[in-house]
XYZ file of N, CA and C in Angstrom:
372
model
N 48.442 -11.720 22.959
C 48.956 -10.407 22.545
C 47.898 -9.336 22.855
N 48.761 -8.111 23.496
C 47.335 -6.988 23.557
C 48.464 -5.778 22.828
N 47.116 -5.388 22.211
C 47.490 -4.015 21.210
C 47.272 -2.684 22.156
N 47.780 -1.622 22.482
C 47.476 -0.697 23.069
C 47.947 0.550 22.377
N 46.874 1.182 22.590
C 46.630 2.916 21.674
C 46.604 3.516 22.295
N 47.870 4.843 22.589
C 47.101 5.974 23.408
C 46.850 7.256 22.507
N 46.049 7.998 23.411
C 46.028 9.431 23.038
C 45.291 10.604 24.273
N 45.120 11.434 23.444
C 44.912 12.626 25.170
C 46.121 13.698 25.060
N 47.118 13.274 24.579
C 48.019 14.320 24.714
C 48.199 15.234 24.490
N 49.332 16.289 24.549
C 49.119 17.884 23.436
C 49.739 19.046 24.645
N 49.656 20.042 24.119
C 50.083 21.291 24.838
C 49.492 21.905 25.986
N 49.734 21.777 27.035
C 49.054 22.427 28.212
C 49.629 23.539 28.991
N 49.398 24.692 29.522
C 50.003 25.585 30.419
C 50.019 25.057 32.048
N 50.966 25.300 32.605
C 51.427 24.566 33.976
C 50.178 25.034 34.501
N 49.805 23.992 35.270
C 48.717 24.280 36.069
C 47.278 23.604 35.730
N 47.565 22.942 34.671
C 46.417 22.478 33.483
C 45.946 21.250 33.755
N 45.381 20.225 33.199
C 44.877 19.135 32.939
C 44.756 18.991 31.697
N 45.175 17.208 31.638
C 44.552 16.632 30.810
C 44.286 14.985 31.129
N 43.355 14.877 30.262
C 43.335 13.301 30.624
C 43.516 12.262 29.203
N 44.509 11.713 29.685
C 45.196 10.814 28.846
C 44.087 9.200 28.878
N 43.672 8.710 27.703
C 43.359 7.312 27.126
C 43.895 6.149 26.580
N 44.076 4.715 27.013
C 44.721 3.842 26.110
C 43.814 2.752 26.241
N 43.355 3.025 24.907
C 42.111 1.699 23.950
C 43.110 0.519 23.645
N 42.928 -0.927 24.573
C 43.512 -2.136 24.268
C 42.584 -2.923 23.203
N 43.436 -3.780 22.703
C 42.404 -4.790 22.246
C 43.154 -6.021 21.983
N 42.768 -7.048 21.835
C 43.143 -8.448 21.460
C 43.129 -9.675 22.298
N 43.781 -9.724 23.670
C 43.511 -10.539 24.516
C 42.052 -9.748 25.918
N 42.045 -10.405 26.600
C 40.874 -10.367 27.699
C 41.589 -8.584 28.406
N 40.893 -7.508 28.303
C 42.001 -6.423 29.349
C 41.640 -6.533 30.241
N 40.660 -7.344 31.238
C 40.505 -7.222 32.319
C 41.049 -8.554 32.927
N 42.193 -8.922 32.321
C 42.935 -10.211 32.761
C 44.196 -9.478 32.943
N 44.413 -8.168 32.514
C 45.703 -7.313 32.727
C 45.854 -6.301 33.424
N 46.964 -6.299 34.790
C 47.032 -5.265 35.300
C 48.018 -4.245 34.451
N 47.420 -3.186 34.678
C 47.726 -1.837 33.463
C 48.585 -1.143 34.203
N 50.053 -0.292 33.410
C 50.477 1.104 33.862
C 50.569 1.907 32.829
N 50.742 3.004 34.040
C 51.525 4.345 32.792
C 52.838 4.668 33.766
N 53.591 5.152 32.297
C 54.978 5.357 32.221
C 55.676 6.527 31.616
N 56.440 7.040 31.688
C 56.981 8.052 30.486
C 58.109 8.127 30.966
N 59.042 8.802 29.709
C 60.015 9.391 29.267
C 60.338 10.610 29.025
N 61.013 10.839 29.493
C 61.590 12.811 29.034
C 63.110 12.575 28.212
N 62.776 13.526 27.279
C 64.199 13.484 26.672
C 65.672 13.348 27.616
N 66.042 12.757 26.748
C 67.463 12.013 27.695
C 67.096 11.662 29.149
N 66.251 11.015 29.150
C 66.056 10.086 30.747
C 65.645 8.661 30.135
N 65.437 7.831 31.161
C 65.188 6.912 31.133
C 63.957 7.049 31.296
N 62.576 5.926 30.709
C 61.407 5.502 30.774
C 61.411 5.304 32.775
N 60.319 5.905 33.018
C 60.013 5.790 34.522
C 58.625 5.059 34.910
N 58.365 5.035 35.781
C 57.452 4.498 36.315
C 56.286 5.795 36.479
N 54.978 5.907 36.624
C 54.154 6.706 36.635
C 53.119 5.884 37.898
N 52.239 5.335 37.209
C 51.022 4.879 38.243
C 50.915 3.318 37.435
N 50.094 2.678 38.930
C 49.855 1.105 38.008
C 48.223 0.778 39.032
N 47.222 -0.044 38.002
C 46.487 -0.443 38.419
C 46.178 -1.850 38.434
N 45.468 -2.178 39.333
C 44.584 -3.899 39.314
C 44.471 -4.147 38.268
N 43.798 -5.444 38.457
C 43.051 -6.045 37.322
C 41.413 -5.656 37.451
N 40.875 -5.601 38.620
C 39.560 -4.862 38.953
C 39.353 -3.440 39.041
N 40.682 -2.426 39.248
C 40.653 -1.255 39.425
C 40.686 -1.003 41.053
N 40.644 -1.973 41.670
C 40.821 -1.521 43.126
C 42.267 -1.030 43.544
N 43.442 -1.690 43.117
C 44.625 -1.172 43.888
C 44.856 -0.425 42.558
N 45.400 0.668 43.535
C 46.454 1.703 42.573
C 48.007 2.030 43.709
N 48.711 2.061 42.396
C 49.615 2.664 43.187
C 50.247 3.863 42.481
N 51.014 5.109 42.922
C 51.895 6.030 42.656
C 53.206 6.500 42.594
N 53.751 6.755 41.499
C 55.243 7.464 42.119
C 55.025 8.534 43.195
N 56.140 8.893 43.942
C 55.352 10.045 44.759
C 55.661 11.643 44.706
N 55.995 11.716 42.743
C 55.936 13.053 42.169
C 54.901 13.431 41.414
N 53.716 12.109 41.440
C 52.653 12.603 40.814
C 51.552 12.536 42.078
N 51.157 12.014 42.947
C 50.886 11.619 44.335
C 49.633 12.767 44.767
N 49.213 12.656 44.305
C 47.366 13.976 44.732
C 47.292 14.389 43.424
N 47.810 14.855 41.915
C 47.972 15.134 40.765
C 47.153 14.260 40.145
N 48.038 13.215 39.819
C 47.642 12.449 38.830
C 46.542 11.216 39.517
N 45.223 10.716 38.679
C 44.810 9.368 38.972
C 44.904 8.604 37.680
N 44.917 7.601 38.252
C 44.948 6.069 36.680
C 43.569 5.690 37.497
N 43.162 5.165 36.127
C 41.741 4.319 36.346
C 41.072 3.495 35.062
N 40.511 2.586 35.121
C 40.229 1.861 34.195
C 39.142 1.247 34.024
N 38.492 1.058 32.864
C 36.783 0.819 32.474
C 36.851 -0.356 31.730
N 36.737 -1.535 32.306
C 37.048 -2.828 31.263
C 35.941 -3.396 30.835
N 34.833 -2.688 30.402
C 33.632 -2.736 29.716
C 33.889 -1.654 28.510
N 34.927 -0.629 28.412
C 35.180 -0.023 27.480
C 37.061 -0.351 27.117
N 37.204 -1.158 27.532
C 38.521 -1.786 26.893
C 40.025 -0.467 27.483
N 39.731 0.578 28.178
C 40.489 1.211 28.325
C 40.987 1.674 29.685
N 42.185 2.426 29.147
C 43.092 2.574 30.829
C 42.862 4.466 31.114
N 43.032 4.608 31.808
C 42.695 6.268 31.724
C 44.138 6.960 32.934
N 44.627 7.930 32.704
C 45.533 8.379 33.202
C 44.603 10.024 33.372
N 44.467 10.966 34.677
C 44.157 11.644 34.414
C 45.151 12.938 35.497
N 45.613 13.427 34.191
C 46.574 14.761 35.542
C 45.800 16.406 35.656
N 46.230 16.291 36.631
C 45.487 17.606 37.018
C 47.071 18.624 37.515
N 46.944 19.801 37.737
C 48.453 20.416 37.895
C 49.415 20.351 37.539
N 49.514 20.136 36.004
C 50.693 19.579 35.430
C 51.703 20.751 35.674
N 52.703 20.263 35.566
C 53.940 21.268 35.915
C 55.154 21.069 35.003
N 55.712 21.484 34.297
C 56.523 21.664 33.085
C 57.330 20.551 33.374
N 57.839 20.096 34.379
C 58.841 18.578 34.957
C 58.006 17.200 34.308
N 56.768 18.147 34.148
C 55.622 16.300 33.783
C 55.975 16.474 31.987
N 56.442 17.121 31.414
C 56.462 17.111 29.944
C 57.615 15.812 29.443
N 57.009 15.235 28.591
C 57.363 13.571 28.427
C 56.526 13.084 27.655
N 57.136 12.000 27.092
C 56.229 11.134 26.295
C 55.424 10.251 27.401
N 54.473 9.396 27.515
C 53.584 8.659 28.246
C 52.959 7.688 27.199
N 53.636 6.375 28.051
C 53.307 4.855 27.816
C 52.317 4.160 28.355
N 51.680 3.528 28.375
C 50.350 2.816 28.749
C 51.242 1.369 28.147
N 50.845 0.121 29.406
C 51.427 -0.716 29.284
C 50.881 -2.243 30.404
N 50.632 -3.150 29.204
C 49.998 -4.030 30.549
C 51.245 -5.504 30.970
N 50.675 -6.039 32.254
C 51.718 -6.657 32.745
C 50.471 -8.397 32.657
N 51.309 -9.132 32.509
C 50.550 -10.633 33.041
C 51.366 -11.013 34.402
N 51.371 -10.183 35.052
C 51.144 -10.187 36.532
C 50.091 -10.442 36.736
N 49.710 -11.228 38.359
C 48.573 -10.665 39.022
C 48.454 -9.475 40.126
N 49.579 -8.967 39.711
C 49.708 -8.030 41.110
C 49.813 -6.822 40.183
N 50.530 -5.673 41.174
C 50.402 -4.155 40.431
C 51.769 -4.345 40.427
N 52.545 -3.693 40.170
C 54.135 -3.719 39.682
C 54.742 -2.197 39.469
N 55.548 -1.796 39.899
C 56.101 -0.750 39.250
C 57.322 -1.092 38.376
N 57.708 -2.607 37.930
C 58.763 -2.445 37.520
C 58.523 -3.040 36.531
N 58.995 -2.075 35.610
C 59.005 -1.704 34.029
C 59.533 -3.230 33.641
N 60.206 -3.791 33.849
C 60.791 -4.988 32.548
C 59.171 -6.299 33.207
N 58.305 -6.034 34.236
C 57.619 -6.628 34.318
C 56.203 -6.642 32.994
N 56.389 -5.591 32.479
C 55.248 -5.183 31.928
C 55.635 -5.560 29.960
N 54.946 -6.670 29.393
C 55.172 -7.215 28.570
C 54.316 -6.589 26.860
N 53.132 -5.679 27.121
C 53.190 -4.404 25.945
C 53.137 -3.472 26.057
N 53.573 -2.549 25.149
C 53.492 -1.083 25.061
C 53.083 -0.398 24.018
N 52.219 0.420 24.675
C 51.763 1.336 23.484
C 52.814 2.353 22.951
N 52.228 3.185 21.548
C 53.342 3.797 21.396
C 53.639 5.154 21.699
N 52.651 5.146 22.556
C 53.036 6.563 23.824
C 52.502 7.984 23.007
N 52.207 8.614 23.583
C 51.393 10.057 23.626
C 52.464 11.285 24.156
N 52.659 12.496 23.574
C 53.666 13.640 23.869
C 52.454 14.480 24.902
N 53.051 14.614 26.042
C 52.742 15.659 26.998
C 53.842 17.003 26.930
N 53.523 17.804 26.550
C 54.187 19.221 26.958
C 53.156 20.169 27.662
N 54.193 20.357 28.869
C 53.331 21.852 29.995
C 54.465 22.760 29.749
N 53.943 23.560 29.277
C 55.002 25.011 29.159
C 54.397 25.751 30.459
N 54.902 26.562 31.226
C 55.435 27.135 32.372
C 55.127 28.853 31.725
């Protein structure tokens, strides 16, 4: 079992940054490849970015694609999501979520916990 915490979130003006955190704990996190995810009211949970288990592969949706990086410090137990240019379309809740894959995954029913997600709003 891995426990995952995020936070980072909060109110930003389009154009902004922030960088989002999710502190795991319980099993090995560097035995888990990590994503982030979110939700916007009345949508479905999407795919965001996903990383290795070493931090070497990443991959992107390609509406966050030069914006956003994921990255991860598994000497400090955590996943890091960091957006830069947020734009009022990015306002959503955001999930941090690891997979017992060995690969990177974008697909959500692969990924077996979830944190309980962090509110992003970019007002415009």
């Amino acid at each position: 079992q891995v426990q995952l915490v995020e936070s980072g979130g909060g109110l930003v003006q389009a154009g902004g940054s922030l960088r989002l955190s999710c502190a795991a704990s319980g099993r090995t996190f560097s035995n888990y490849a990590m994503g982030w995810f979110r939700q916007a009211p009345g949508k479905e949970r999407e795919f965001v970015a996903t990383i290795s288990t070493s931090g070497a592969q990443t991959s992107y949706v390609d509406f966050v694609k030069g914006r956003f990086t994921i990255s991860r410090d598994n000497a400090k137990n955590t996943l890091y999501l960091q957006m830069n240019n947020l734009k009022p379309e990015d306002t959503a809740v955001y999930y941090c979520a690891a997979t017992r894959n060995l690969w990177i995954t974008m697909a959500r029913n692969a990924y077996a916990y979830w944190g309980q997600g962090t509110q992003v709003t970019v007002s415009s």
